[in-house]
Short mmCIF file of C-alpha atoms and ligand atoms in Angstrom, two decimals:
data_model
loop_
_atom_site.label_atom_id
_atom_site.label_comp_id
_atom_site.label_asym_id
_atom_site.label_seq_id
_atom_site.Cartn_x
_atom_site.Cartn_y
_atom_site.Cartn_z
CA UNK A 129 0.00 0.00 0.00
CA UNK A 130 1.07 3.55 -0.59
CA UNK A 131 2.20 6.15 1.91
CA UNK A 132 0.56 9.51 1.35
CA UNK A 133 0.36 13.11 2.37
CA UNK A 134 -2.80 15.21 2.46
CA UNK A 135 -2.63 18.64 0.88
CA UNK A 136 -4.57 21.45 -0.73
CA UNK A 137 -5.44 21.01 -4.40
CA UNK A 138 -4.97 24.74 -4.91
CA UNK A 139 -2.20 26.17 -2.69
CA UNK A 140 -0.32 23.04 -1.59
CA UNK A 141 -0.84 23.66 2.14
CA UNK A 142 -0.32 20.33 3.96
CA UNK A 143 -2.82 18.84 6.41
CA UNK A 144 -2.93 15.72 8.60
CA UNK A 145 -5.48 13.06 7.58
CA UNK A 146 -8.36 12.98 8.42
CA UNK A 147 -8.88 16.53 7.20
CA UNK A 148 -11.47 17.97 4.88
CA UNK A 149 -10.60 21.49 3.78
CA UNK A 150 -7.46 23.57 3.39
CA UNK A 151 -6.89 25.70 6.49
CA UNK A 152 -5.17 28.34 4.40
CA UNK A 153 -7.62 28.81 1.51
CA UNK A 154 -10.63 26.52 2.23
CA UNK A 155 -10.18 24.63 -1.06
CA UNK A 156 -10.79 20.85 -1.28
CA UNK A 157 -7.92 18.60 -0.19
CA UNK A 158 -6.38 15.78 -2.21
CA UNK A 159 -4.07 12.92 -1.31
CA UNK A 160 -0.60 12.71 -2.81
CA UNK A 161 0.31 9.01 -3.00
CA UNK A 162 3.76 7.47 -3.30
CA UNK A 163 4.44 6.16 -6.85
CA UNK A 164 3.58 2.57 -7.78
CA UNK A 165 5.56 -0.05 -9.67
CA UNK A 166 4.08 -2.26 -12.38
CA UNK A 167 3.86 -5.10 -9.84
CA UNK A 168 1.83 -2.86 -7.53
CA UNK A 169 -0.85 -2.51 -10.24
CA UNK A 170 -1.41 -6.26 -10.55
CA UNK A 171 -3.95 -8.27 -8.54
CA UNK A 172 -2.92 -9.75 -5.20
CA UNK A 173 -4.49 -12.57 -3.20
CA UNK A 174 -6.49 -9.93 -1.29
CA UNK A 175 -10.27 -9.97 -1.46
CA UNK A 176 -12.70 -7.34 -2.69
CA UNK A 177 -11.25 -3.86 -2.89
CA UNK A 178 -7.96 -5.22 -1.48
CA UNK A 179 -7.32 -7.36 -4.55
CA UNK A 180 -5.53 -4.30 -5.95
CA UNK A 181 -4.69 -3.06 -2.47
CA UNK A 182 -1.18 -1.96 -3.42
CA UNK A 183 -2.69 0.83 -5.52
CA UNK A 184 -4.54 2.23 -2.49
CA UNK A 185 -3.46 4.68 0.21
CA UNK A 186 -2.12 2.88 3.27
CA UNK A 187 -4.65 1.78 5.89
CA UNK A 188 -4.11 -0.92 8.50
CA UNK A 189 -7.58 -2.49 8.46
CA UNK A 190 -9.18 -4.02 5.38
CA UNK A 191 -12.95 -4.13 5.71
CA UNK A 192 -14.56 -6.01 2.82
CA UNK A 193 -17.87 -7.47 1.73
CA UNK A 194 -16.51 -8.63 -1.62
CA UNK A 195 -16.85 -5.31 -3.45
CA UNK A 196 -14.84 -4.55 -6.58
CA UNK A 197 -13.55 -6.88 -9.30
CA UNK A 198 -16.87 -6.20 -11.03
CA UNK A 199 -17.73 -7.80 -14.40
CA UNK A 200 -16.92 -6.17 -17.72
CA UNK A 201 -19.31 -7.23 -20.47
CA UNK A 202 -19.62 -6.46 -24.17
CA UNK A 203 -22.82 -4.64 -24.97
CA UNK A 204 -24.82 -6.67 -27.45
CA UNK A 205 -26.17 -3.61 -29.23
CA UNK A 206 -22.93 -1.70 -28.89
CA UNK A 207 -21.17 -3.65 -31.63
CA UNK A 208 -17.60 -4.67 -30.87
CA UNK A 209 -16.77 -1.24 -29.62
CA UNK A 210 -18.59 -0.89 -26.31
CA UNK A 211 -18.28 -2.65 -22.97
CA UNK A 212 -20.11 -1.99 -19.73
CA UNK A 213 -18.50 -2.13 -16.28
CA UNK A 214 -21.07 -3.45 -13.82
CA UNK A 215 -20.51 -1.46 -10.64
CA UNK A 216 -24.20 -2.17 -10.07
CA UNK A 217 -23.35 -5.64 -8.69
CA UNK A 218 -21.33 -4.41 -5.71
CA UNK A 219 -22.68 -5.58 -2.29
CA UNK A 220 -24.99 -2.59 -1.79
CA UNK A 221 -25.58 -2.31 -5.53
CA UNK A 222 -23.47 0.73 -6.32
CA UNK A 223 -19.87 1.80 -6.91
CA UNK A 224 -19.85 3.65 -3.58
CA UNK A 225 -19.01 0.36 -1.87
CA UNK A 226 -15.40 0.67 -2.99
CA UNK A 227 -15.08 4.04 -1.25
CA UNK A 228 -16.93 2.90 1.86
CA UNK A 229 -14.76 -0.21 2.26
CA UNK A 230 -11.73 2.08 2.33
CA UNK A 231 -13.44 4.66 4.57
CA UNK A 232 -14.64 2.08 7.09
CA UNK A 233 -11.09 0.71 7.25
CA UNK A 234 -9.70 4.20 7.90
CA UNK A 235 -12.35 4.82 10.58
CA UNK A 236 -11.12 1.70 12.39
CA UNK A 237 -7.49 2.80 11.99
CA UNK A 238 -8.23 6.14 13.64
CA UNK A 239 -10.48 4.73 16.36
CA UNK A 240 -13.39 6.83 15.17
CA UNK A 241 -16.98 6.50 16.34
CA UNK A 242 -18.23 5.76 12.86
CA UNK A 243 -19.19 7.17 9.48
CA UNK A 244 -21.27 10.31 9.00
CA UNK A 245 -22.63 11.71 5.76
CA UNK A 246 -25.27 13.80 4.05
CA UNK A 247 -27.17 11.59 1.61
CA UNK A 248 -30.52 10.09 0.79
CA UNK A 249 -29.18 7.81 -1.90
CA UNK A 250 -26.65 5.15 -2.79
CA UNK A 251 -24.02 6.65 -0.51
CA UNK A 252 -26.32 6.37 2.51
CA UNK A 253 -26.99 2.70 1.81
CA UNK A 254 -23.33 1.97 1.19
CA UNK A 255 -22.06 3.84 4.28
CA UNK A 256 -24.62 2.08 6.48
CA UNK A 257 -23.63 -1.27 4.98
CA UNK A 258 -19.91 -0.82 5.55
CA UNK A 259 -20.25 0.78 8.98
CA UNK A 260 -22.19 -2.34 9.96
CA UNK A 261 -19.51 -4.58 8.44
CA UNK A 262 -16.87 -2.73 10.46
CA UNK A 263 -18.89 -2.79 13.69
CA UNK A 264 -19.09 1.01 13.72
CA UNK A 265 -22.02 3.44 13.82
CA UNK A 266 -23.42 5.35 10.86
CA UNK A 267 -25.13 8.76 11.07
CA UNK A 268 -27.01 10.01 8.02
CA UNK A 269 -28.19 13.60 7.68
CA UNK A 270 -31.20 13.99 5.42
CA UNK A 271 -32.76 17.34 4.48
CA UNK A 272 -36.50 17.75 4.97
CA UNK A 273 -36.61 19.32 1.50
CA UNK A 274 -35.11 16.25 -0.17
CA UNK A 275 -36.87 13.30 -1.66
CA UNK A 276 -35.96 10.57 0.81
CA UNK A 277 -37.07 7.26 -0.62
CA UNK A 278 -36.68 3.61 0.15
CA UNK A 279 -32.90 3.83 0.25
CA UNK A 280 -33.01 5.27 3.76
CA UNK A 281 -35.10 2.31 4.90
CA UNK A 282 -32.30 0.05 3.72
CA UNK A 283 -29.77 2.16 5.61
CA UNK A 284 -31.88 1.95 8.77
CA UNK A 285 -32.03 -1.82 8.41
CA UNK A 286 -28.23 -1.81 8.79
CA UNK A 287 -28.60 0.18 12.01
CA UNK A 288 -27.89 3.66 10.65
CA UNK A 289 -29.19 6.64 12.62
CA UNK A 290 -31.08 8.94 10.23
CA UNK A 291 -31.40 12.56 11.35
CA UNK A 292 -33.67 15.06 9.60
CA UNK A 293 -32.27 18.54 8.96
CA UNK A 294 -34.58 21.45 8.12
CA UNK A 295 -33.86 22.79 4.65
CA UNK A 296 -32.12 21.42 1.57
CA UNK A 297 -29.12 19.26 0.77
CA UNK A 298 -26.63 22.02 1.60
CA UNK A 299 -28.05 22.11 5.15
CA UNK A 300 -27.58 18.35 5.54
CA UNK A 301 -24.05 18.76 4.12
CA UNK A 302 -23.32 21.40 6.78
CA UNK A 303 -24.66 19.14 9.54
CA UNK A 304 -22.34 16.32 8.46
CA UNK A 305 -19.48 18.83 8.39
CA UNK A 306 -20.14 19.80 12.00
CA UNK A 307 -19.87 16.14 13.08
CA UNK A 308 -16.33 15.93 11.66
CA UNK A 309 -14.90 17.49 14.81
CA UNK A 310 -16.74 15.04 17.06
CA UNK A 311 -14.93 11.82 16.17
CA UNK A 312 -16.90 10.89 13.07
CA UNK A 313 -15.32 10.25 9.67
CA UNK A 314 -17.24 12.34 7.13
CA UNK A 315 -17.91 10.20 4.06
CA UNK A 316 -20.22 12.58 2.20
CA UNK A 317 -19.44 11.41 -1.31
CA UNK A 318 -18.60 14.64 -2.97
CA UNK A 319 -14.90 15.46 -2.66
CA UNK A 320 -15.41 16.37 1.01
CA UNK A 321 -13.21 13.49 2.20
CA UNK A 322 -10.12 13.19 -0.04
CA UNK A 323 -9.67 9.51 0.80
CA UNK A 324 -12.79 8.34 -1.03
CA UNK A 325 -11.62 9.27 -4.53
CA UNK A 326 -8.59 7.00 -4.12
CA UNK A 327 -10.75 3.88 -3.80
CA UNK A 328 -11.60 4.06 -7.50
CA UNK A 329 -8.03 3.75 -8.81
CA UNK A 330 -8.20 -0.07 -9.10
CA UNK A 331 -11.05 0.23 -11.62
CA UNK A 332 -8.44 1.34 -14.19
CA UNK A 333 -6.33 -1.77 -13.55
CA UNK A 334 -9.39 -4.03 -13.69
CA UNK A 335 -10.38 -2.56 -17.06
CA UNK A 336 -6.94 -3.04 -18.60
CA UNK A 337 -6.69 -6.58 -17.19
CA UNK A 338 -10.07 -7.52 -18.67
CA UNK A 339 -9.67 -5.76 -22.03
CA UNK A 340 -5.98 -6.48 -22.47
CA UNK A 341 -5.60 -2.86 -23.51
CA UNK A 342 -6.49 0.69 -22.56
CA UNK A 343 -9.93 1.74 -23.82
CA UNK A 344 -10.09 4.93 -25.89
CA UNK A 345 -12.98 6.36 -23.91
CA UNK A 346 -14.39 5.75 -20.42
CA UNK A 347 -17.85 7.20 -19.83
CA UNK A 348 -18.82 7.94 -16.22
CA UNK A 349 -21.99 9.53 -14.79
CA UNK A 350 -20.95 12.49 -12.63
CA UNK A 351 -22.51 14.50 -9.81
CA UNK A 352 -19.44 16.12 -8.22
CA UNK A 353 -17.39 13.46 -10.02
CA UNK A 354 -14.93 11.72 -7.65
CA UNK A 355 -15.53 8.40 -9.45
CA UNK A 356 -14.36 9.86 -12.75
CA UNK A 357 -11.30 11.45 -11.14
CA UNK A 358 -10.44 8.28 -9.21
CA UNK A 359 -10.56 6.11 -12.34
CA UNK A 360 -8.43 8.65 -14.20
CA UNK A 361 -5.88 8.68 -11.36
CA UNK A 362 -5.71 4.89 -11.68
CA UNK A 363 -4.85 5.22 -15.38
CA UNK A 364 -2.15 7.77 -14.56
CA UNK A 365 -0.71 5.13 -12.20
CA UNK A 366 -0.64 2.55 -15.00
CA UNK A 367 1.14 5.00 -17.29
CA UNK A 368 3.65 6.03 -14.60
CA UNK A 369 4.35 2.35 -13.84
CA UNK A 370 5.06 1.71 -17.54
CA UNK A 371 2.17 -0.74 -17.96
CA UNK A 372 0.41 1.35 -20.60
CA UNK A 373 1.42 4.17 -22.87
CA UNK A 374 -1.68 6.32 -22.66
CA UNK A 375 -4.79 7.24 -20.70
CA UNK A 376 -8.33 7.01 -22.06
CA UNK A 377 -10.38 10.12 -22.64
CA UNK A 378 -12.58 10.50 -19.57
CA UNK A 379 -16.13 11.52 -20.48
CA UNK A 380 -18.41 12.76 -17.71
CA UNK A 381 -22.18 12.57 -18.20
CA UNK A 382 -24.79 14.70 -16.46
CA UNK A 383 -28.55 15.02 -16.83
CA UNK A 384 -29.52 18.22 -18.67
CA UNK A 385 -31.86 19.08 -15.77
CA UNK A 386 -28.90 19.47 -13.39
CA UNK A 387 -25.62 19.91 -15.21
CA UNK A 388 -23.28 22.43 -13.53
CA UNK A 389 -20.14 20.65 -14.74
CA UNK A 390 -21.39 20.37 -18.32
CA UNK A 391 -22.28 24.08 -18.23
CA UNK A 392 -18.84 25.03 -16.93
CA UNK A 393 -17.18 22.78 -19.50
CA UNK A 394 -19.28 24.33 -22.26
CA UNK A 395 -18.10 27.79 -21.16
CA UNK A 396 -14.71 26.84 -22.55
CA UNK A 397 -11.28 25.97 -21.27
CA UNK A 398 -10.35 29.28 -19.73
CA UNK A 399 -8.54 28.25 -16.57
CA UNK A 400 -9.37 27.65 -12.97
CA UNK A 401 -10.76 31.10 -12.07
CA UNK A 402 -13.16 31.12 -15.00
CA UNK A 403 -14.33 27.60 -14.27
CA UNK A 404 -14.83 28.48 -10.60
CA UNK A 405 -16.93 31.48 -11.66
CA UNK A 406 -18.95 29.36 -14.10
CA UNK A 407 -19.70 26.82 -11.35
CA UNK A 408 -21.06 29.65 -9.18
CA UNK A 409 -23.45 30.91 -11.86
CA UNK A 410 -27.00 30.39 -10.58
CA UNK A 411 -29.10 27.97 -12.60
CA UNK A 412 -32.46 26.30 -12.31
CA UNK A 413 -32.53 22.62 -11.38
CA UNK A 414 -35.22 20.68 -13.19
CA UNK A 415 -36.68 17.28 -12.46
CA UNK A 416 -34.62 14.27 -13.52
CA UNK A 417 -34.89 10.53 -13.06
CA UNK A 418 -31.12 10.44 -12.68
CA UNK A 419 -31.21 11.44 -9.01
CA UNK A 420 -27.83 9.84 -8.27
CA UNK A 421 -26.05 12.51 -10.33
CA UNK A 422 -28.39 15.46 -9.71
CA UNK A 423 -25.91 17.54 -7.69
CA UNK A 424 -26.02 21.33 -8.07
CA UNK A 425 -22.76 21.61 -6.03
CA UNK A 426 -24.26 24.50 -4.08
CA UNK A 427 -21.97 25.51 -1.25
CA UNK A 428 -19.08 23.34 -2.47
CA UNK A 429 -18.75 24.52 -6.08
CA UNK A 430 -14.94 24.28 -6.07
CA UNK A 431 -15.14 20.50 -5.72
CA UNK A 432 -16.25 20.43 -9.34
CA UNK A 433 -12.86 21.82 -10.36
CA UNK A 434 -11.20 18.50 -9.50
CA UNK A 435 -13.41 16.70 -12.02
CA UNK A 436 -12.99 19.36 -14.70
CA UNK A 437 -9.22 19.13 -14.22
CA UNK A 438 -9.20 15.34 -14.65
CA UNK A 439 -11.38 15.56 -17.75
CA UNK A 440 -9.17 18.22 -19.32
CA UNK A 441 -5.93 16.39 -18.59
CA UNK A 442 -7.33 13.17 -20.08
CA UNK A 443 -8.40 14.95 -23.27
CA UNK A 444 -12.03 14.11 -22.55
CA UNK A 445 -15.21 16.15 -22.21
CA UNK A 446 -18.40 16.54 -20.20
CA UNK A 447 -21.76 16.12 -21.89
CA UNK A 448 -25.38 16.46 -20.76
CA UNK A 449 -28.20 14.17 -21.87
CA UNK A 450 -31.98 14.66 -21.77
CA UNK A 451 -34.61 12.68 -19.90
CA UNK A 452 -36.09 10.88 -22.95
CA UNK A 453 -32.62 9.67 -23.94
CA UNK A 454 -31.92 8.45 -20.39
CA UNK A 455 -35.22 6.59 -20.26
CA UNK A 456 -34.65 5.02 -23.67
CA UNK A 457 -31.14 3.93 -22.68
CA UNK A 458 -32.46 2.34 -19.48
CA UNK A 459 -35.00 0.45 -21.53
CA UNK A 460 -32.36 -0.81 -23.96
CA UNK A 461 -30.07 -1.95 -21.16
CA UNK A 462 -32.94 -3.75 -19.44
CA UNK A 463 -33.56 -5.45 -22.77
CA UNK A 464 -30.04 -6.86 -22.57
CA UNK A 465 -30.53 -8.13 -19.01
CA UNK A 466 -28.94 -5.12 -17.35
CA UNK A 467 -31.25 -3.39 -14.87
CA UNK A 468 -29.58 -0.14 -13.84
CA UNK A 469 -30.50 3.17 -12.24
CA UNK A 470 -31.22 6.10 -14.59
CA UNK A 471 -27.88 7.79 -13.74
CA UNK A 472 -26.09 4.68 -15.04
CA UNK A 473 -28.27 4.54 -18.14
CA UNK A 474 -27.17 8.10 -18.91
CA UNK A 475 -23.79 6.70 -20.01
CA UNK A 476 -25.42 4.81 -22.84
CA UNK A 477 -27.41 7.90 -23.80
CA UNK A 478 -24.11 9.80 -24.01
CA UNK A 479 -22.69 7.13 -26.30
CA UNK A 480 -25.34 8.04 -28.85
CA UNK A 481 -23.57 11.38 -29.07
CA UNK A 482 -21.30 11.10 -32.15
CA UNK A 483 -18.73 13.34 -30.47
CA UNK A 484 -18.37 10.79 -27.67
CA UNK A 485 -18.55 7.61 -29.72
CA UNK A 486 -15.96 8.64 -32.27
CA UNK A 487 -13.91 5.44 -32.39
CA UNK A 488 -14.90 2.25 -34.16
CA UNK A 489 -11.98 0.30 -32.72
CA UNK A 490 -12.80 -2.92 -30.85
CA UNK A 491 -12.94 -2.45 -27.06
CA UNK A 492 -12.84 1.28 -27.71
CA UNK A 493 -15.34 2.40 -25.13
CA UNK A 494 -16.32 1.49 -21.57
CA UNK A 495 -19.50 2.77 -19.95
CA UNK A 496 -19.46 2.56 -16.15
CA UNK A 497 -22.87 1.38 -14.91
CA UNK A 498 -22.72 2.89 -11.46
CA UNK A 499 -25.84 1.60 -9.72
CA UNK A 500 -28.46 -1.13 -9.93
CA UNK A 501 -32.07 -0.42 -10.87
CA UNK A 502 -33.56 -2.44 -8.02
CA UNK A 503 -33.41 0.52 -5.62
CA UNK A 504 -35.27 2.75 -8.10
CA UNK A 505 -37.51 0.27 -9.81
CA UNK A 506 -40.61 2.46 -9.41
CA UNK A 507 -38.91 5.30 -11.31
CA UNK A 508 -37.84 2.96 -14.06
CA UNK A 509 -41.18 1.28 -14.49
CA UNK A 510 -43.21 4.50 -14.24
CA UNK A 511 -41.12 6.77 -16.42
CA UNK A 512 -38.47 4.80 -18.22
CA UNK A 513 -40.53 2.02 -19.64
CA UNK A 514 -43.35 4.13 -21.07
ZN1 ZN B 675 -5.16 25.89 0.12
#
């Protein structure tokens, strides 16, 4: 495993993990990991997330429920060019399990009370699941103004304590932030906790192992976007270790109804200050079935810069897709035996965009199917299957 330091993404100020914001400039923190060798990027005898444990930041515990090492399948209607990565088959049915396995391990390392987060969705279920696996508590802050569905019932079943906060998501986010100083590890799955992004690095190694090559394009649904950045960081590891000669273009997908990153990207590549200003531009959030990526980033706009930076450095782009296209993509995937949440289906909708699906090469494109449809089956059957 890799030693690391924690520092500011903007000014380089160093912090001691666990830490959440730069004390000098309040920007998001990132981890700086020691380099890896080619051998470090190969599978070990470890289980779950720890199969590629040498790519991860060093923790002493290794909580696992068998997450990771998810299947990569060719898409029947995608020709030879498109594969899907089934993060939907992780233990709590979403990619968040990779991050929560790492977070729960770190919480044990630091003798913390448990995991705390602001969420009503996949992250809440995953945090509750892994806190239970680690024998630690889980506190979930949920805004009264949010649409709390059946996912919180699942979290409660794992023993999570759900606390209602008057207001909207940003109020729940602030409540989770306040708990950071009280012995809780904040695992709100924006970039709040810099550790979580690191758990996605092994996805890059899994993809290259399964494909035998680097894909040209990796399409990822993004709210704040730590999954996209984490996968990209994994590819930079493979390049640095000499295992591959290039990175794929990272393509982030948002729903048109809530697309702050796509809007900022569309404003042009004008540098950090201009992107930061674009992310602060007020905009109206419309209804979308893709709730898992409907994140307006209000109150933590600068976190979006980390995703924009990864996309730019990979030569990729961020696109937005409409509700009919998301619904149609969900229907097509279900028709191939793949029942996924609308946010995951958005990847396939993006692939219909000729700018995204430019390559006809075999194994050219991977769409990351982030979450299973079982937790949102009412949405899918009511709207998506019309
Ligand atoms: Zn700073």
